[in-house]
Every structure is written in C-alpha cells, then in structure tokens.
PDB file of C-alpha atoms in Angstrom:
ATOM      1  CA  UNK A   1       6.600  10.468  -1.068  1.00 85.00           C
ATOM      2  CA  UNK A   2       6.200  12.325   2.243  1.00 93.00           C
ATOM      3  CA  UNK A   3      10.030  12.331   2.783  1.00 94.00           C
ATOM      4  CA  UNK A   4      10.049  14.134  -0.762  1.00 94.00           C
ATOM      5  CA  UNK A   5       7.377  16.490  -0.110  1.00 93.00           C
ATOM      6  CA  UNK A   6       9.248  17.791   3.051  1.00 96.00           C
ATOM      7  CA  UNK A   7      12.733  17.890   1.202  1.00 95.00           C
ATOM      8  CA  UNK A   8      11.724  19.373  -2.012  1.00 96.00           C
ATOM      9  CA  UNK A   9       8.994  21.543  -1.382  1.00 94.00           C
ATOM     10  CA  UNK A  10       9.634  25.190  -1.048  1.00 94.00           C
ATOM     11  CA  UNK A  11       8.015  26.382   2.854  1.00 94.00           C
ATOM     12  CA  UNK A  12       6.246  29.554   2.902  1.00 97.00           C
ATOM     13  CA  UNK A  13       7.234  33.431   3.686  1.00 97.00           C
ATOM     14  CA  UNK A  14       5.942  35.018   6.388  1.00 97.00           C
ATOM     15  CA  UNK A  15       5.055  37.704   4.176  1.00 98.00           C
ATOM     16  CA  UNK A  16       1.721  35.075   3.585  1.00 98.00           C
ATOM     17  CA  UNK A  17       0.881  35.133   7.129  1.00 98.00           C
ATOM     18  CA  UNK A  18       1.032  38.826   7.282  1.00 98.00           C
ATOM     19  CA  UNK A  19      -1.323  39.242   4.457  1.00 98.00           C
ATOM     20  CA  UNK A  20      -3.739  36.870   6.138  1.00 98.00           C
ATOM     21  CA  UNK A  21      -4.026  38.633   9.590  1.00 97.00           C
ATOM     22  CA  UNK A  22      -3.933  41.968   8.134  1.00 98.00           C
ATOM     23  CA  UNK A  23      -6.920  40.548   5.938  1.00 98.00           C
ATOM     24  CA  UNK A  24      -8.594  39.320   9.179  1.00 98.00           C
ATOM     25  CA  UNK A  25      -8.586  42.648  10.833  1.00 96.00           C
ATOM     26  CA  UNK A  26      -8.727  40.901  14.114  1.00 95.00           C
ATOM     27  CA  UNK A  27      -6.704  38.239  16.161  1.00 96.00           C
ATOM     28  CA  UNK A  28      -7.189  34.807  14.675  1.00 97.00           C
ATOM     29  CA  UNK A  29      -7.304  32.507  17.687  1.00 98.00           C
ATOM     30  CA  UNK A  30      -8.159  29.178  15.957  1.00 98.00           C
ATOM     31  CA  UNK A  31      -7.387  27.669  12.576  1.00 98.00           C
ATOM     32  CA  UNK A  32      -8.130  24.475  10.548  1.00 98.00           C
ATOM     33  CA  UNK A  33      -5.868  23.660   7.735  1.00 98.00           C
ATOM     34  CA  UNK A  34      -6.999  21.492   4.942  1.00 98.00           C
ATOM     35  CA  UNK A  35      -4.855  19.049   3.125  1.00 98.00           C
ATOM     36  CA  UNK A  36      -1.685  20.007   5.674  1.00 98.00           C
ATOM     37  CA  UNK A  37       0.804  17.415   3.635  1.00 96.00           C
ATOM     38  CA  UNK A  38       4.165  17.852   5.777  1.00 97.00           C
ATOM     39  CA  UNK A  39       2.986  20.825   7.515  1.00 97.00           C
ATOM     40  CA  UNK A  40       5.197  23.633   5.209  1.00 97.00           C
ATOM     41  CA  UNK A  41       2.357  26.301   5.949  1.00 98.00           C
ATOM     42  CA  UNK A  42       1.034  24.933   9.133  1.00 98.00           C
ATOM     43  CA  UNK A  43       4.332  26.012  10.726  1.00 97.00           C
ATOM     44  CA  UNK A  44       3.741  29.620   9.598  1.00 97.00           C
ATOM     45  CA  UNK A  45       0.763  29.874  11.641  1.00 98.00           C
ATOM     46  CA  UNK A  46       1.253  27.762  14.289  1.00 97.00           C
ATOM     47  CA  UNK A  47       2.445  30.672  16.695  1.00 95.00           C
ATOM     48  CA  UNK A  48       1.619  31.620  19.987  1.00 95.00           C
ATOM     49  CA  UNK A  49      -2.004  32.622  20.748  1.00 96.00           C
ATOM     50  CA  UNK A  50      -3.213  30.541  17.447  1.00 97.00           C
ATOM     51  CA  UNK A  51      -4.459  26.863  17.754  1.00 98.00           C
ATOM     52  CA  UNK A  52      -4.219  24.704  14.769  1.00 98.00           C
ATOM     53  CA  UNK A  53      -5.843  21.868  13.810  1.00 98.00           C
ATOM     54  CA  UNK A  54      -3.945  20.165  10.580  1.00 98.00           C
ATOM     55  CA  UNK A  55      -6.138  17.891   8.861  1.00 98.00           C
ATOM     56  CA  UNK A  56      -4.426  15.444   6.114  1.00 98.00           C
ATOM     57  CA  UNK A  57      -5.881  12.072   4.797  1.00 97.00           C
ATOM     58  CA  UNK A  58      -2.469  10.435   4.178  1.00 96.00           C
ATOM     59  CA  UNK A  59      -0.876   9.208   7.189  1.00 97.00           C
ATOM     60  CA  UNK A  60       2.806   9.280   6.123  1.00 97.00           C
ATOM     61  CA  UNK A  61       2.394  12.784   5.097  1.00 97.00           C
ATOM     62  CA  UNK A  62       0.994  13.249   8.968  1.00 97.00           C
ATOM     63  CA  UNK A  63       3.875  11.167  10.581  1.00 97.00           C
ATOM     64  CA  UNK A  64       6.497  13.849   8.637  1.00 97.00           C
ATOM     65  CA  UNK A  65       4.391  16.908   9.795  1.00 98.00           C
ATOM     66  CA  UNK A  66       4.630  16.039  13.466  1.00 97.00           C
ATOM     67  CA  UNK A  67       8.333  15.876  12.870  1.00 96.00           C
ATOM     68  CA  UNK A  68       8.351  19.688  11.908  1.00 96.00           C
ATOM     69  CA  UNK A  69       5.319  21.501  13.754  1.00 97.00           C
ATOM     70  CA  UNK A  70       4.919  22.493  17.419  1.00 96.00           C
ATOM     71  CA  UNK A  71       3.425  20.384  19.768  1.00 94.00           C
ATOM     72  CA  UNK A  72       0.549  22.184  20.327  1.00 95.00           C
ATOM     73  CA  UNK A  73      -0.956  21.337  16.397  1.00 98.00           C
ATOM     74  CA  UNK A  74      -3.716  19.165  16.658  1.00 98.00           C
ATOM     75  CA  UNK A  75      -3.822  16.787  13.589  1.00 98.00           C
ATOM     76  CA  UNK A  76      -6.554  14.639  12.300  1.00 97.00           C
ATOM     77  CA  UNK A  77      -6.339  12.288   9.768  1.00 98.00           C
ATOM     78  CA  UNK A  78      -9.286  13.239   7.219  1.00 98.00           C
ATOM     79  CA  UNK A  79      -9.656  14.446   3.725  1.00 98.00           C
ATOM     80  CA  UNK A  80     -11.734  17.779   3.418  1.00 98.00           C
ATOM     81  CA  UNK A  81     -15.295  15.969   2.458  1.00 97.00           C
ATOM     82  CA  UNK A  82     -14.714  14.228   6.028  1.00 97.00           C
ATOM     83  CA  UNK A  83     -14.274  16.704   8.199  1.00 96.00           C
ATOM     84  CA  UNK A  84     -17.445  16.884  10.210  1.00 88.00           C
ATOM     85  CA  UNK A  85     -19.065  20.388  10.848  1.00 82.00           C
ATOM     86  CA  UNK A  86     -19.340  21.044  14.552  1.00 86.00           C
ATOM     87  CA  UNK A  87     -16.777  23.136  15.622  1.00 93.00           C
ATOM     88  CA  UNK A  88     -15.928  26.276  13.921  1.00 97.00           C
ATOM     89  CA  UNK A  89     -12.780  28.317  13.321  1.00 98.00           C
ATOM     90  CA  UNK A  90     -11.750  31.867  12.912  1.00 98.00           C
ATOM     91  CA  UNK A  91      -9.401  30.732   9.894  1.00 98.00           C
ATOM     92  CA  UNK A  92      -9.854  27.822   7.251  1.00 98.00           C
ATOM     93  CA  UNK A  93      -7.251  27.820   4.901  1.00 98.00           C
ATOM     94  CA  UNK A  94      -5.446  25.182   2.247  1.00 98.00           C
ATOM     95  CA  UNK A  95      -1.928  25.550   0.820  1.00 97.00           C
ATOM     96  CA  UNK A  96      -1.708  24.209  -2.588  1.00 94.00           C
ATOM     97  CA  UNK A  97      -3.954  21.559  -1.670  1.00 95.00           C
ATOM     98  CA  UNK A  98      -7.316  23.070  -2.426  1.00 96.00           C
ATOM     99  CA  UNK A  99      -7.719  21.233  -6.247  1.00 93.00           C
ATOM    100  CA  UNK A 100      -7.608  17.594  -4.293  1.00 92.00           C
ATOM    101  CA  UNK A 101     -11.372  18.678  -2.708  1.00 96.00           C
ATOM    102  CA  UNK A 102     -14.240  17.584  -4.253  1.00 96.00           C
ATOM    103  CA  UNK A 103     -16.255  20.400  -6.355  1.00 96.00           C
ATOM    104  CA  UNK A 104     -19.516  19.685  -5.059  1.00 95.00           C
ATOM    105  CA  UNK A 105     -20.707  21.640  -1.840  1.00 95.00           C
ATOM    106  CA  UNK A 106     -16.947  22.492  -1.489  1.00 97.00           C
ATOM    107  CA  UNK A 107     -18.326  26.283  -0.305  1.00 97.00           C
ATOM    108  CA  UNK A 108     -21.136  24.947   1.680  1.00 96.00           C
ATOM    109  CA  UNK A 109     -18.477  22.970   3.435  1.00 96.00           C
ATOM    110  CA  UNK A 110     -16.091  25.640   3.804  1.00 97.00           C
ATOM    111  CA  UNK A 111     -18.448  27.905   5.480  1.00 97.00           C
ATOM    112  CA  UNK A 112     -19.699  25.450   8.100  1.00 96.00           C
ATOM    113  CA  UNK A 113     -16.270  25.158   9.355  1.00 97.00           C
ATOM    114  CA  UNK A 114     -16.045  29.037   9.474  1.00 97.00           C
ATOM    115  CA  UNK A 115     -17.146  31.439  12.409  1.00 96.00           C
ATOM    116  CA  UNK A 116     -19.583  33.996  10.762  1.00 94.00           C
ATOM    117  CA  UNK A 117     -17.181  36.768   9.229  1.00 95.00           C
ATOM    118  CA  UNK A 118     -14.498  34.079   9.702  1.00 97.00           C
ATOM    119  CA  UNK A 119     -11.512  33.999   7.058  1.00 98.00           C
ATOM    120  CA  UNK A 120     -10.857  31.697   4.028  1.00 98.00           C
ATOM    121  CA  UNK A 121      -7.446  31.634   2.685  1.00 98.00           C
ATOM    122  CA  UNK A 122      -5.980  29.192  -0.198  1.00 98.00           C
ATOM    123  CA  UNK A 123      -2.733  29.692  -1.777  1.00 98.00           C
ATOM    124  CA  UNK A 124      -0.628  28.118  -4.848  1.00 94.00           C
ATOM    125  CA  UNK A 125       0.823  28.612  -8.197  1.00 91.00           C
ATOM    126  CA  UNK A 126       2.971  27.121 -10.570  1.00 90.00           C
ATOM    127  CA  UNK A 127       6.765  26.657  -9.963  1.00 92.00           C
ATOM    128  CA  UNK A 128       8.118  27.443 -13.472  1.00 95.00           C
ATOM    129  CA  UNK A 129      11.988  27.450 -14.862  1.00 97.00           C
ATOM    130  CA  UNK A 130      12.961  31.035 -14.885  1.00 97.00           C
ATOM    131  CA  UNK A 131      15.285  30.755 -17.873  1.00 98.00           C
ATOM    132  CA  UNK A 132      12.909  30.465 -21.275  1.00 97.00           C
ATOM    133  CA  UNK A 133      15.359  28.516 -22.798  1.00 98.00           C
ATOM    134  CA  UNK A 134      15.697  26.023 -20.326  1.00 98.00           C
ATOM    135  CA  UNK A 135      11.973  26.038 -19.794  1.00 97.00           C
ATOM    136  CA  UNK A 136      11.358  25.339 -23.453  1.00 97.00           C
ATOM    137  CA  UNK A 137      14.238  22.298 -23.433  1.00 97.00           C
ATOM    138  CA  UNK A 138      12.313  20.952 -20.675  1.00 97.00           C
ATOM    139  CA  UNK A 139       8.938  21.235 -22.323  1.00 96.00           C
ATOM    140  CA  UNK A 140      10.445  19.360 -25.472  1.00 96.00           C
ATOM    141  CA  UNK A 141      11.643  16.692 -23.373  1.00 95.00           C
ATOM    142  CA  UNK A 142       8.369  15.927 -21.506  1.00 95.00           C
ATOM    143  CA  UNK A 143       5.910  16.754 -24.698  1.00 95.00           C
ATOM    144  CA  UNK A 144       6.005  13.110 -25.879  1.00 93.00           C
ATOM    145  CA  UNK A 145       4.419  12.053 -22.520  1.00 91.00           C
ATOM    146  CA  UNK A 146       2.732  15.007 -20.893  1.00 92.00           C
ATOM    147  CA  UNK A 147       1.254  18.346 -22.570  1.00 91.00           C
ATOM    148  CA  UNK A 148       1.756  20.465 -19.349  1.00 91.00           C
ATOM    149  CA  UNK A 149       2.863  19.935 -15.445  1.00 92.00           C
ATOM    150  CA  UNK A 150       0.911  22.838 -14.086  1.00 90.00           C
ATOM    151  CA  UNK A 151      -2.579  22.247 -12.575  1.00 85.00           C
ATOM    152  CA  UNK A 152      -5.432  22.899 -14.861  1.00 87.00           C
ATOM    153  CA  UNK A 153      -8.134  25.517 -13.052  1.00 91.00           C
ATOM    154  CA  UNK A 154     -10.715  23.420 -11.732  1.00 92.00           C
ATOM    155  CA  UNK A 155     -13.515  25.512 -13.152  1.00 93.00           C
ATOM    156  CA  UNK A 156     -11.893  26.366 -16.549  1.00 91.00           C
ATOM    157  CA  UNK A 157     -10.674  29.945 -15.748  1.00 93.00           C
ATOM    158  CA  UNK A 158      -8.203  30.649 -18.680  1.00 90.00           C
ATOM    159  CA  UNK A 159      -4.511  31.744 -17.449  1.00 84.00           C
ATOM    160  CA  UNK A 160      -3.996  35.390 -17.058  1.00 84.00           C
ATOM    161  CA  UNK A 161      -7.539  36.276 -16.319  1.00 91.00           C
ATOM    162  CA  UNK A 162      -7.500  38.906 -13.342  1.00 94.00           C
ATOM    163  CA  UNK A 163      -9.179  36.801 -11.189  1.00 97.00           C
ATOM    164  CA  UNK A 164      -7.872  32.978 -11.015  1.00 96.00           C
ATOM    165  CA  UNK A 165      -9.478  30.034  -9.481  1.00 97.00           C
ATOM    166  CA  UNK A 166     -10.562  29.502  -6.809  1.00 97.00           C
ATOM    167  CA  UNK A 167     -11.395  33.174  -6.493  1.00 98.00           C
ATOM    168  CA  UNK A 168     -13.861  32.921  -9.241  1.00 97.00           C
ATOM    169  CA  UNK A 169     -15.794  30.502  -7.643  1.00 97.00           C
ATOM    170  CA  UNK A 170     -15.528  32.219  -4.301  1.00 98.00           C
ATOM    171  CA  UNK A 171     -17.388  35.409  -5.992  1.00 97.00           C
ATOM    172  CA  UNK A 172     -20.195  33.105  -7.212  1.00 96.00           C
ATOM    173  CA  UNK A 173     -20.672  31.548  -3.662  1.00 96.00           C
ATOM    174  CA  UNK A 174     -23.572  32.796  -1.678  1.00 96.00           C
ATOM    175  CA  UNK A 175     -21.573  31.882   1.347  1.00 97.00           C
ATOM    176  CA  UNK A 176     -18.641  34.144   1.039  1.00 98.00           C
ATOM    177  CA  UNK A 177     -17.701  38.238   0.399  1.00 97.00           C
ATOM    178  CA  UNK A 178     -14.719  40.804   0.130  1.00 98.00           C
ATOM    179  CA  UNK A 179     -12.944  38.152  -2.089  1.00 98.00           C
ATOM    180  CA  UNK A 180      -9.370  39.254  -2.793  1.00 98.00           C
ATOM    181  CA  UNK A 181      -6.597  38.089  -4.696  1.00 98.00           C
ATOM    182  CA  UNK A 182      -2.718  39.113  -4.551  1.00 98.00           C
ATOM    183  CA  UNK A 183       0.640  37.529  -5.824  1.00 97.00           C
ATOM    184  CA  UNK A 184       3.702  37.476  -3.357  1.00 98.00           C
ATOM    185  CA  UNK A 185       6.574  37.446  -5.628  1.00 97.00           C
ATOM    186  CA  UNK A 186       9.202  34.299  -4.976  1.00 96.00           C
ATOM    187  CA  UNK A 187      12.308  33.417  -7.229  1.00 97.00           C
ATOM    188  CA  UNK A 188      14.164  30.510  -5.705  1.00 96.00           C
ATOM    189  CA  UNK A 189      17.574  28.847  -7.035  1.00 97.00           C
ATOM    190  CA  UNK A 190      17.712  24.795  -6.991  1.00 97.00           C
ATOM    191  CA  UNK A 191      19.930  22.353  -7.842  1.00 97.00           C
ATOM    192  CA  UNK A 192      18.976  20.148 -10.944  1.00 97.00           C
ATOM    193  CA  UNK A 193      18.495  17.552  -8.644  1.00 97.00           C
ATOM    194  CA  UNK A 194      16.364  19.166  -6.352  1.00 97.00           C
ATOM    195  CA  UNK A 195      14.384  20.606  -9.225  1.00 97.00           C
ATOM    196  CA  UNK A 196      13.406  17.156 -10.272  1.00 97.00           C
ATOM    197  CA  UNK A 197      12.771  15.905  -6.783  1.00 97.00           C
ATOM    198  CA  UNK A 198      10.069  18.855  -6.986  1.00 96.00           C
ATOM    199  CA  UNK A 199       8.886  17.557  -9.988  1.00 96.00           C
ATOM    200  CA  UNK A 200       8.207  14.177  -8.558  1.00 95.00           C
ATOM    201  CA  UNK A 201       5.788  15.704  -6.073  1.00 94.00           C
ATOM    202  CA  UNK A 202       3.620  17.528  -8.665  1.00 92.00           C
ATOM    203  CA  UNK A 203       0.229  15.752  -9.233  1.00 88.00           C
ATOM    204  CA  UNK A 204       0.957  15.759 -12.968  1.00 91.00           C
ATOM    205  CA  UNK A 205       3.707  13.438 -12.200  1.00 94.00           C
ATOM    206  CA  UNK A 206       2.398  11.812  -9.325  1.00 90.00           C
ATOM    207  CA  UNK A 207      -0.996  10.380 -11.728  1.00 89.00           C
ATOM    208  CA  UNK A 208       1.606   8.272 -14.170  1.00 92.00           C
ATOM    209  CA  UNK A 209       2.533   4.877 -13.954  1.00 94.00           C
ATOM    210  CA  UNK A 210       5.947   4.809 -11.947  1.00 93.00           C
ATOM    211  CA  UNK A 211       7.646   3.542 -14.851  1.00 94.00           C
ATOM    212  CA  UNK A 212       6.297   6.423 -17.414  1.00 94.00           C
ATOM    213  CA  UNK A 213       6.868   9.228 -14.435  1.00 94.00           C
ATOM    214  CA  UNK A 214      10.718   7.728 -13.788  1.00 95.00           C
ATOM    215  CA  UNK A 215      11.072   7.701 -17.559  1.00 96.00           C
ATOM    216  CA  UNK A 216       9.938  11.520 -18.242  1.00 96.00           C
ATOM    217  CA  UNK A 217      12.008  12.474 -15.199  1.00 97.00           C
ATOM    218  CA  UNK A 218      15.386  10.684 -16.630  1.00 97.00           C
ATOM    219  CA  UNK A 219      14.673  12.617 -19.819  1.00 96.00           C
ATOM    220  CA  UNK A 220      14.383  16.249 -18.123  1.00 97.00           C
ATOM    221  CA  UNK A 221      17.364  15.371 -15.902  1.00 97.00           C
ATOM    222  CA  UNK A 222      19.772  14.512 -18.644  1.00 97.00           C
ATOM    223  CA  UNK A 223      18.986  18.530 -20.344  1.00 96.00           C
ATOM    224  CA  UNK A 224      19.230  20.463 -17.531  1.00 98.00           C
ATOM    225  CA  UNK A 225      22.741  22.640 -16.191  1.00 97.00           C
ATOM    226  CA  UNK A 226      23.604  22.118 -12.671  1.00 97.00           C
ATOM    227  CA  UNK A 227      21.394  24.961 -11.045  1.00 98.00           C
ATOM    228  CA  UNK A 228      18.207  26.144 -12.409  1.00 98.00           C
ATOM    229  CA  UNK A 229      16.245  29.459 -11.798  1.00 98.00           C
ATOM    230  CA  UNK A 230      12.640  29.127 -10.389  1.00 97.00           C
ATOM    231  CA  UNK A 231      10.052  31.182 -10.310  1.00 97.00           C
ATOM    232  CA  UNK A 232       7.580  30.289  -7.935  1.00 96.00           C
ATOM    233  CA  UNK A 233       5.223  33.183  -7.232  1.00 97.00           C
ATOM    234  CA  UNK A 234       2.294  32.470  -4.566  1.00 97.00           C
ATOM    235  CA  UNK A 235      -0.992  33.605  -5.591  1.00 97.00           C
ATOM    236  CA  UNK A 236      -3.258  34.247  -2.495  1.00 98.00           C
ATOM    237  CA  UNK A 237      -6.724  34.160  -2.135  1.00 98.00           C
ATOM    238  CA  UNK A 238      -8.874  35.443   0.558  1.00 98.00           C
ATOM    239  CA  UNK A 239     -12.449  35.539   1.404  1.00 98.00           C
ATOM    240  CA  UNK A 240     -14.807  36.547   4.032  1.00 98.00           C
ATOM    241  CA  UNK A 241     -17.498  34.032   5.634  1.00 98.00           C
ATOM    242  CA  UNK A 242     -20.834  36.347   5.359  1.00 94.00           C
ATOM    243  CA  UNK A 243     -22.149  36.944   9.156  1.00 82.00           C
ATOM    244  CA  UNK A 244     -25.002  35.234  10.343  1.00 57.00           C
ATOM    245  CA  UNK A 245     -25.760  31.261  10.969  1.00 49.00           C
TER     246      UNK A 245
END
C-alpha cells in the first residue's frame, strides 16, 4: 500500500508552500508533519532553513518516505496521539491526514506542539472525475456497494458551507485564532489504470474487506475511458496558535 500511495497520490504544488509561509509572516525554522505517509508534502516543506520532523504510524510508509525526502528530515514512527509534548515547532501541518486523528483533545494536543503564535496548516480535498457523464457512470457502478467514496466531514459540516472542516473546529477552539480557508485549483489527467490505483488508496475503499474492494474497483475499471480528467482542488486551512503559554 505504501508503494501505491507513492505512485498514485498526486503531490502538492509550490503554491501551497507559498500560502503557508506567507500566512506565517515570519521565517519558519521548524516544522512537524502529522501523518506524513510517503512524504508527498514532506518534500514540499523540507527546504533549506526548515528542519522538518515527519511523523507516521505505519512503518512501510516511513520506509517509502525515506526514499524520497532529503536526508535532513527527521522521521518518527508515531500516531498523532502518541506524540509527546515537550518540543515545540513554528509550524505543525497535516496533508490529507487530519481526519485519521482522534477528535477528543485534538486541538489542545495540537496547541501543545506549537510555539506561541506558531502556525497550524491542514490541506486536503476530494479527487473527483471532471466529466459529469463519467462521474455518474462510476457512481452507478459503485452504488450497490458504496454510497460515496468521499470522506464525510468529521464534525458534520455539510458540503458547500462557506467554512469547511477543520476550519469549523478551529474557529470554535480556544487555542487558535485568525482561521483562514482558501482553495488551490488543481486539474489533472490520469490514465484509467492510475485512477483505479488512486481509488485503491482512498479511505472509503481501504476500510472494505479486500474481496469487496477488488470487486468494486473492477466494476469501475470496466466503464472508464482510457484517460480521465480529474478535479483535485486543495482546500487549505490555516490558523495561529494563541500567544502565551
């Protein structure tokens, strides 16, 4: 699965780095990544002058990550809930990983990992078929087994609301201020095989029994054209840890 993540998950554009560092308003020297996976976002932030610590609970993911990131990146095998406070960072970020964290105590834990006025950043978003006809055919093929393959909002915020999760929780949190949401538009083209490979890394399919997952993916593969257009906008949430201890 780690190899599939690396092969089929799209990377992140330089615009994401620019948004985060512009929001910070000062040089970011230290960064902690939550749920780094194979390092798609790690390599975006691991630049000269920034010391990145990448955390990930899966040993195979970390092994794949180490193949692709600069040697100076520190790696720690740990889930978010296992990271012990002590050291603090100028930036803590999660790329398509925050929904895996436990809701209870999420933001107090996050704040404990940040310097006063440090920046939290989260990014993610659904990868959707751009052609409505193809999207409908895939929905119909999937429907007997899976209503949707998108991640539902963890706090129940409906799609289309002006502020999406986790911005909604950040706005309610006593630990954070200056919550901002923005969107980076991204359009991609994939072969049908690569799109199926991408689906195989999506949470909705990963939690299914293996035989059922293969059955659904086979049904979808049979109806896809040779290449598919993808709308994969990145929703970015930024917030600042309130000053003080």
